[in-house]
mmCIF file of C-alpha atoms in Angstrom:
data_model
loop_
_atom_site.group_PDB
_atom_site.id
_atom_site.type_symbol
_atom_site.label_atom_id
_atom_site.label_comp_id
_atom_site.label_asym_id
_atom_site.label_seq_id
_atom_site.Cartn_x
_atom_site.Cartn_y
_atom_site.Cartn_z
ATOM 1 C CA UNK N 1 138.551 88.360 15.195
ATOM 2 C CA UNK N 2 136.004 88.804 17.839
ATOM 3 C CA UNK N 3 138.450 87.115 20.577
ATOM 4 C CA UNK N 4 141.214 89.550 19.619
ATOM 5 C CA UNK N 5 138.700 92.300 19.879
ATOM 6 C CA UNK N 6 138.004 90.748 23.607
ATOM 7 C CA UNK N 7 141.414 91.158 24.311
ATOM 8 C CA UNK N 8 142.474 94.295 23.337
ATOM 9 C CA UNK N 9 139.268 96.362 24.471
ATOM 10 C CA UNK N 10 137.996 94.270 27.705
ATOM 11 C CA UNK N 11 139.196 94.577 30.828
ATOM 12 C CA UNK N 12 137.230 94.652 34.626
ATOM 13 C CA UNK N 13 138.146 97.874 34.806
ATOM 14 C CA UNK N 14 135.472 98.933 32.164
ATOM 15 C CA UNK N 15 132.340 98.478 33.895
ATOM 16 C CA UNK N 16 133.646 99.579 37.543
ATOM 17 C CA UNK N 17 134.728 102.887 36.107
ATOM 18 C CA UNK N 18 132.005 103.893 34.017
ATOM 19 C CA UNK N 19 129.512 104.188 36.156
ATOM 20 C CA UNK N 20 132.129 106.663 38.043
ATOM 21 C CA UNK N 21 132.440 108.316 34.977
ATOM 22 C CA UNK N 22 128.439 109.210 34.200
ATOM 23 C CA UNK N 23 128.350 110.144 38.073
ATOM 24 C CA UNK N 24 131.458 112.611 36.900
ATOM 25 C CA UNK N 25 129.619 113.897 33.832
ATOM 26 C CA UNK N 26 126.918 114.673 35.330
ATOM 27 C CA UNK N 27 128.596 117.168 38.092
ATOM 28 C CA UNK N 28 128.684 119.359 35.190
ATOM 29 C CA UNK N 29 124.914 118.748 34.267
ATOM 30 C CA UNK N 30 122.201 121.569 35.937
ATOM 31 C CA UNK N 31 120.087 120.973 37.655
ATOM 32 C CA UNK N 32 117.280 121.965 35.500
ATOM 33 C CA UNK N 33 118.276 119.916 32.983
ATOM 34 C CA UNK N 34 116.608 116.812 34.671
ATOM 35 C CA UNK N 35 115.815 115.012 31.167
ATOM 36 C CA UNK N 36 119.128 115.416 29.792
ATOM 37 C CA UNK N 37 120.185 114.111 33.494
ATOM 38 C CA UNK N 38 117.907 111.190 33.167
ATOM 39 C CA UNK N 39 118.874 110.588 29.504
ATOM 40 C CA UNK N 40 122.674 110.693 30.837
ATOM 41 C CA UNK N 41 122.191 108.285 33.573
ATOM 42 C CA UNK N 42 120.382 105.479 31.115
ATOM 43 C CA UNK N 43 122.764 105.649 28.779
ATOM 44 C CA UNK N 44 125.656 104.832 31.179
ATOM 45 C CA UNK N 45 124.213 101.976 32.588
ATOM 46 C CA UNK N 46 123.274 100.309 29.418
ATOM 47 C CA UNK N 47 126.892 100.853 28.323
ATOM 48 C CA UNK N 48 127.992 99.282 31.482
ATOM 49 C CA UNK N 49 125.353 96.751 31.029
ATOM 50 C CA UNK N 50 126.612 96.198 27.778
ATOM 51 C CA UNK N 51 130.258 95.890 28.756
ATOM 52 C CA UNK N 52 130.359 92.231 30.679
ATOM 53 C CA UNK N 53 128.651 90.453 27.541
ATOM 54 C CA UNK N 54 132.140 90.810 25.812
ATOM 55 C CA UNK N 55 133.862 88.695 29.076
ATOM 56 C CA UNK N 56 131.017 86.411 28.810
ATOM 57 C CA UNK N 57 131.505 85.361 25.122
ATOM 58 C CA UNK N 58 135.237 84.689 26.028
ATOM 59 C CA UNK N 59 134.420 83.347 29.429
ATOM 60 C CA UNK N 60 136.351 79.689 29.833
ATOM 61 C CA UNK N 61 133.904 77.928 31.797
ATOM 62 C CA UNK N 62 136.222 74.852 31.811
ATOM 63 C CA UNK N 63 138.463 76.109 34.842
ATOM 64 C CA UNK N 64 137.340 77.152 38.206
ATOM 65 C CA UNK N 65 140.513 80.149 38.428
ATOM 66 C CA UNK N 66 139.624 83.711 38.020
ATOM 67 C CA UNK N 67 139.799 85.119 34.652
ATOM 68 C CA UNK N 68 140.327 88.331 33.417
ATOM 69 C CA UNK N 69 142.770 88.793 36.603
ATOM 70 C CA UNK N 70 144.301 92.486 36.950
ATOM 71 C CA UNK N 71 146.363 93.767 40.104
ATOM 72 C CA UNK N 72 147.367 97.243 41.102
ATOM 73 C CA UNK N 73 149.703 97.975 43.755
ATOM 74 C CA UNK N 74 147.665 99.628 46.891
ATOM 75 C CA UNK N 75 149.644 98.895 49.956
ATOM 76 C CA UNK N 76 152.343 97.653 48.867
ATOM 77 C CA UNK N 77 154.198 98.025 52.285
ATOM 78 C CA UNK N 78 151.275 95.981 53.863
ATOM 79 C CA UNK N 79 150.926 93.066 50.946
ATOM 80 C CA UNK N 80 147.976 95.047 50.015
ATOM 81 C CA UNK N 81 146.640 94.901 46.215
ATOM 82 C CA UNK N 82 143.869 95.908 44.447
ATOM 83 C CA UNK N 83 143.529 92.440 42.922
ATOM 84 C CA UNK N 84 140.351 91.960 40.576
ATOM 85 C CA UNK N 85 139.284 89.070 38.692
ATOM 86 C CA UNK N 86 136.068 87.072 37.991
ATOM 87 C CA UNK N 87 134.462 83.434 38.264
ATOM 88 C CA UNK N 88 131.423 81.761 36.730
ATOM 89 C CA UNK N 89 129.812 83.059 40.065
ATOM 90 C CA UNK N 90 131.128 86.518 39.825
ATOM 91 C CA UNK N 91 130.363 87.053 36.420
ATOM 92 C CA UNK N 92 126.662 86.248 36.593
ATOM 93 C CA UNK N 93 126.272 88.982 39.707
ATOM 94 C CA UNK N 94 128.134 91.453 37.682
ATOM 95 C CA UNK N 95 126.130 90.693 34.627
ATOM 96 C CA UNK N 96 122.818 90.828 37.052
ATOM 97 C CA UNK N 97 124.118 93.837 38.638
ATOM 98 C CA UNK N 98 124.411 96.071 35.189
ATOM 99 C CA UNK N 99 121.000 94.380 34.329
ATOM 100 C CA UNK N 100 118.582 95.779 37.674
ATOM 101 C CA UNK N 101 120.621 99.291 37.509
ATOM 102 C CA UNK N 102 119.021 100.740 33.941
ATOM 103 C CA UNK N 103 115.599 99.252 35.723
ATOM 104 C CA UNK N 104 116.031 100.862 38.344
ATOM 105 C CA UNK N 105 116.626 104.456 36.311
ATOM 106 C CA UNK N 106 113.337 103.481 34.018
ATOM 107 C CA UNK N 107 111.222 102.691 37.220
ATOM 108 C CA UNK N 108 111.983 106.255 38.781
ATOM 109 C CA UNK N 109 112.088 107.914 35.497
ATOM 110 C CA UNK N 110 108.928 109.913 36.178
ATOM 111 C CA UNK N 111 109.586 109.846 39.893
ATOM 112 C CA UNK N 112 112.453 111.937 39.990
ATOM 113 C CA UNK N 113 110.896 115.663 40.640
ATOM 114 C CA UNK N 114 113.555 116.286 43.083
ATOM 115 C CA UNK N 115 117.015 115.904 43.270
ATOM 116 C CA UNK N 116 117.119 114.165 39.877
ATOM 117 C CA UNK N 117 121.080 114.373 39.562
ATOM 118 C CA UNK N 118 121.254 113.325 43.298
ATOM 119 C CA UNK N 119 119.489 110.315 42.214
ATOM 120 C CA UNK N 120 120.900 109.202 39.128
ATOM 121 C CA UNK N 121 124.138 109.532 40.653
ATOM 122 C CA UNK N 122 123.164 107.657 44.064
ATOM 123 C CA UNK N 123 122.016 104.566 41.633
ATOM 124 C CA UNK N 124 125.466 105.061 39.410
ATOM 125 C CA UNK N 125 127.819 104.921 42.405
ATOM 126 C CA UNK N 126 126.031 101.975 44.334
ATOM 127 C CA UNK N 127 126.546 100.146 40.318
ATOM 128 C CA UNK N 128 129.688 100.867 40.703
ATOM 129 C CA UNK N 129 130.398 98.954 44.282
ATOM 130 C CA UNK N 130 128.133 96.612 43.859
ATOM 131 C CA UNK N 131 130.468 95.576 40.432
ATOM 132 C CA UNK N 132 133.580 96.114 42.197
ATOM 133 C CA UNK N 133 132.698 94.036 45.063
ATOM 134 C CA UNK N 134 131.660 91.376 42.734
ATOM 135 C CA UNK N 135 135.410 91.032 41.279
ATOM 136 C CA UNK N 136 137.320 91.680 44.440
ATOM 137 C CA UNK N 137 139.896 89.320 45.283
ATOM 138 C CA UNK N 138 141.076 90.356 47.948
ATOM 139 C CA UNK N 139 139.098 90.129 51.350
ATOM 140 C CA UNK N 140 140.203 93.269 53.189
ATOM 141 C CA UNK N 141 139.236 95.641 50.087
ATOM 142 C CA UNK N 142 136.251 93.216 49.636
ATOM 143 C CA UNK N 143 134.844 94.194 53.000
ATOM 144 C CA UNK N 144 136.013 97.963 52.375
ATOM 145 C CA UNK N 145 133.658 98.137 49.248
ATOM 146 C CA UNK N 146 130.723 96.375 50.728
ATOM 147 C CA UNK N 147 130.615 98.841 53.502
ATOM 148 C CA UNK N 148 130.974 101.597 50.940
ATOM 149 C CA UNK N 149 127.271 99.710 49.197
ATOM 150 C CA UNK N 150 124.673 101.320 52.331
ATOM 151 C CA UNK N 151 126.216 104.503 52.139
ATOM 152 C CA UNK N 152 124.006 105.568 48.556
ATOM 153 C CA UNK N 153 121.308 102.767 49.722
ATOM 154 C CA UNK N 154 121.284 105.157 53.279
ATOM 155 C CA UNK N 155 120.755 108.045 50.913
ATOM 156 C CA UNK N 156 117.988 106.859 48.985
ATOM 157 C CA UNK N 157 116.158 105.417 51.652
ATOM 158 C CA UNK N 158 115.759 108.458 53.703
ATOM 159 C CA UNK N 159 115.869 110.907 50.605
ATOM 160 C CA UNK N 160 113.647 109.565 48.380
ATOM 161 C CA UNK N 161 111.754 107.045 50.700
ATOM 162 C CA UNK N 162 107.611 107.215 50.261
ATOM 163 C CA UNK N 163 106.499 107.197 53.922
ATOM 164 C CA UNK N 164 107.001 108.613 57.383
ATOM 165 C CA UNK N 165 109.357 106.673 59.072
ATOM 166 C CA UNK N 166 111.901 106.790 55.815
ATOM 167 C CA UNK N 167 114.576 108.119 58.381
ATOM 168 C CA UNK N 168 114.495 105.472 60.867
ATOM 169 C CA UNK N 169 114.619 102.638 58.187
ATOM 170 C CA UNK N 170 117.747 103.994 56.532
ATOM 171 C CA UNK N 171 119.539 104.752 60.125
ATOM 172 C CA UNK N 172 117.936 101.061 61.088
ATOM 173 C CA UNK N 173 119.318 99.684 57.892
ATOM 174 C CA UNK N 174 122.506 101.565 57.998
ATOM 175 C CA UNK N 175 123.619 100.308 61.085
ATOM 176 C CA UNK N 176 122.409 96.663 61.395
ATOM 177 C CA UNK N 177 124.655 96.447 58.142
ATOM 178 C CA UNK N 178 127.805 98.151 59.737
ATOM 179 C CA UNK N 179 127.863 96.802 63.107
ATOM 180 C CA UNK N 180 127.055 93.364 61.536
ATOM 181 C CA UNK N 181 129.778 93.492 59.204
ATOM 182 C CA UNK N 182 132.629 94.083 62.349
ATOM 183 C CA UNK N 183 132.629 90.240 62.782
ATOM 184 C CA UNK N 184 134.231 89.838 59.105
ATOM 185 C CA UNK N 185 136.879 92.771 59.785
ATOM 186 C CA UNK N 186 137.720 91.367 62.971
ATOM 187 C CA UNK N 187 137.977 87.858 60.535
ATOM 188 C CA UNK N 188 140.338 89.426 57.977
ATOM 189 C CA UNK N 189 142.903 91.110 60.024
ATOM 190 C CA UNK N 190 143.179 87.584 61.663
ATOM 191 C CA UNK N 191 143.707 86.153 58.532
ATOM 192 C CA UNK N 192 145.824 88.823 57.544
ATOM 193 C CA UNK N 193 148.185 88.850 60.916
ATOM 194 C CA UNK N 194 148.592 84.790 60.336
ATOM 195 C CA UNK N 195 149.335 84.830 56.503
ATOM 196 C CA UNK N 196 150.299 88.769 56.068
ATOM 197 C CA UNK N 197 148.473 89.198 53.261
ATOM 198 C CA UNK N 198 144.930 89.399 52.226
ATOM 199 C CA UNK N 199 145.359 87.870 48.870
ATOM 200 C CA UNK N 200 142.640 85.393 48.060
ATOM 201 C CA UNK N 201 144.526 83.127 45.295
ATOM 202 C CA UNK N 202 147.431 82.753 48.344
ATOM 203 C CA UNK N 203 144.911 82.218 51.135
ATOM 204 C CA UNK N 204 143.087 79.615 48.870
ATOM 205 C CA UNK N 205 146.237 77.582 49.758
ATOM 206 C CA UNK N 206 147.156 78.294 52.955
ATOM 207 C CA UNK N 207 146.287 75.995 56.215
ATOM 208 C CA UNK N 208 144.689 77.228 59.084
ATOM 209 C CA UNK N 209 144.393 75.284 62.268
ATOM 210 C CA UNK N 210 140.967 73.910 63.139
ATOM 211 C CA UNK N 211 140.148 75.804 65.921
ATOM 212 C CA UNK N 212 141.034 79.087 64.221
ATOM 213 C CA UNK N 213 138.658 77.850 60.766
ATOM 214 C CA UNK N 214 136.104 77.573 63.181
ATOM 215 C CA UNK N 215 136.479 80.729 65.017
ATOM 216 C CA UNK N 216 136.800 82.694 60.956
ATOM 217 C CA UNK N 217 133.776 80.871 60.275
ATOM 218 C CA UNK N 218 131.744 82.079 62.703
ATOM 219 C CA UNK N 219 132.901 85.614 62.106
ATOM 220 C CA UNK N 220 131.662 85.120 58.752
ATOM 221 C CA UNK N 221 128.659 83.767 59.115
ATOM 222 C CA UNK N 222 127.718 86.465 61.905
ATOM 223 C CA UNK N 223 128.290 89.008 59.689
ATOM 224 C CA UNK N 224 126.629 87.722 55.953
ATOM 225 C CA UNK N 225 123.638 86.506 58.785
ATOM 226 C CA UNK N 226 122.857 89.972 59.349
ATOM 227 C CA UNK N 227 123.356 90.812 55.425
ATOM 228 C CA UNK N 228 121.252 88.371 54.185
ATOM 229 C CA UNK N 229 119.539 88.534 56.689
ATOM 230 C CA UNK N 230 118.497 85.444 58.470
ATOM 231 C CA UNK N 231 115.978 85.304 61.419
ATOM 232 C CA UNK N 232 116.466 86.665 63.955
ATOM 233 C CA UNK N 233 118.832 89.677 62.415
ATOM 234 C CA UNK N 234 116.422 90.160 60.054
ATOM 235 C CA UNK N 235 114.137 93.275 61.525
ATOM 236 C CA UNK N 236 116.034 95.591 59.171
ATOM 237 C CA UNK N 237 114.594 94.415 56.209
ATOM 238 C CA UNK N 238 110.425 94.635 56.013
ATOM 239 C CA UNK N 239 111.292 98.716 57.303
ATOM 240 C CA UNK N 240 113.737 99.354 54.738
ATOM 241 C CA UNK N 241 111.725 97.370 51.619
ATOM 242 C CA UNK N 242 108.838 99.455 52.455
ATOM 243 C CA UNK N 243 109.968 102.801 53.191
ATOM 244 C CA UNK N 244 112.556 102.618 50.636
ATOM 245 C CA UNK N 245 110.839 103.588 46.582
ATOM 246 C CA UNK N 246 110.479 100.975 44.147
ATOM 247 C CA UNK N 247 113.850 101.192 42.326
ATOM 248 C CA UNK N 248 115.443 101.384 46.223
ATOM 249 C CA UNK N 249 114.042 98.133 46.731
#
């Protein structure tokens, strides 16, 4: 009973749209109304929170393929799909992901004297990326979606940041990140003009030559060096941990 219940009510698209959802809802909230706002905004992310425990009980751990696999036709001109699905690795960040976002809420709960809805919803939209990216399978729309992750992390940096130099970290952080991440675009549309398409399941089988693995991997590693970061990309990080607030960080 409980796997037929898995199938019929779970799918990825679940926890990637509610979040979008309680950022909707609470468009229509005013602003006055900061503890219904606040209220709101928990509630959403323990639903979504909630939500990946039902994949996890049904989880097949004995297969390395992506599970719960769904694909939605995006560009289909340019062999571009919105093509979701999850891993054993995938899950857990998902899972860890809908766990830190009601923290996050609780830590600024008493925090939030200004631009309350501004908050909630900058914390509900990065939940929502941050899932999304997690169960992308397809590299273009993979990079698309972890550029999309500074743009609330920009805003409550410099918004809601607790020192002086609050701007500079989030401008610092915003653009380490971006130019960083040119290296992987530059990657994937090579991968893309060799194969013509950016599907991962396809590209898991497809040769490249060595030189040209090299060359992707160093793209690669370019880019998730300045994400991580490693030394020496790393001056982005101590500014934006400390002038970010708690639940920022």
């Amino acid at each position: 009973m409980l796997e037929h219940f898995c199938e019929c009510y779970f799918d990825l698209s679940g926890p990637i749209l509610c979040p979008v959802l309680g950022s909707i809802t609470l468009l229509f909230i005013p602003n006055s109304s900061i503890r219904l706002i606040r209220l709101i905004g928990l509630c959403v992310s323990l639903i979504t929170f909630l939500y990946p425990l039902v994949p996890r009980i049904q989880f097949d751990p004995s297969t390395a393929k992506s599970q719960f696999v769904e694909s939605l036709r995006w560009l289909p001109y340019e062999n571009i799909h919105l093509y979701m699905g999850i891993d054993g690795l995938s899950l857990f960040f998902v899972i860890l992901t809908t766990f830190l976002i009601p923290i996050c809420i609780s830590v600024g709960w008493s925090g939030m004297r200004s631009f309350g809805k501004e908050y909630i919803t900058a914390f509900l939209i990065r939940e929502f990326l941050m899932i999304a990216v997690s169960c992308m399978l397809d590299p273009l729309l993979f990079y698309v979606l972890s550029e999309s992750v500074p743009i609330p992390m920009f805003i409550i940096i410099g918004v809601w940041g607790s020192r002086q130099r609050k701007i500079k970290a989030a401008y610092q952080f915003f653009l380490y990140t971006l130019l960083g991440s040119v290296f992987m675009l530059l990657a994937i549309l090579l991968i893309l003009l060799q194969t013509g398409t950016t599907d991962l399941q396809i590209l898991l089988t497809t040769e490249f030559s060595e030189r040209r693995q090299i060359l992707l991997w160093i793209a690669f590693f370019a880019s998730f060096a300045v994400k991580v970061p490693m030394v020496p990309v790393h001056i982005w990080l101590p500014e934006a941990h400390v002038e970010a607030p708690t639940a920022g960080s």
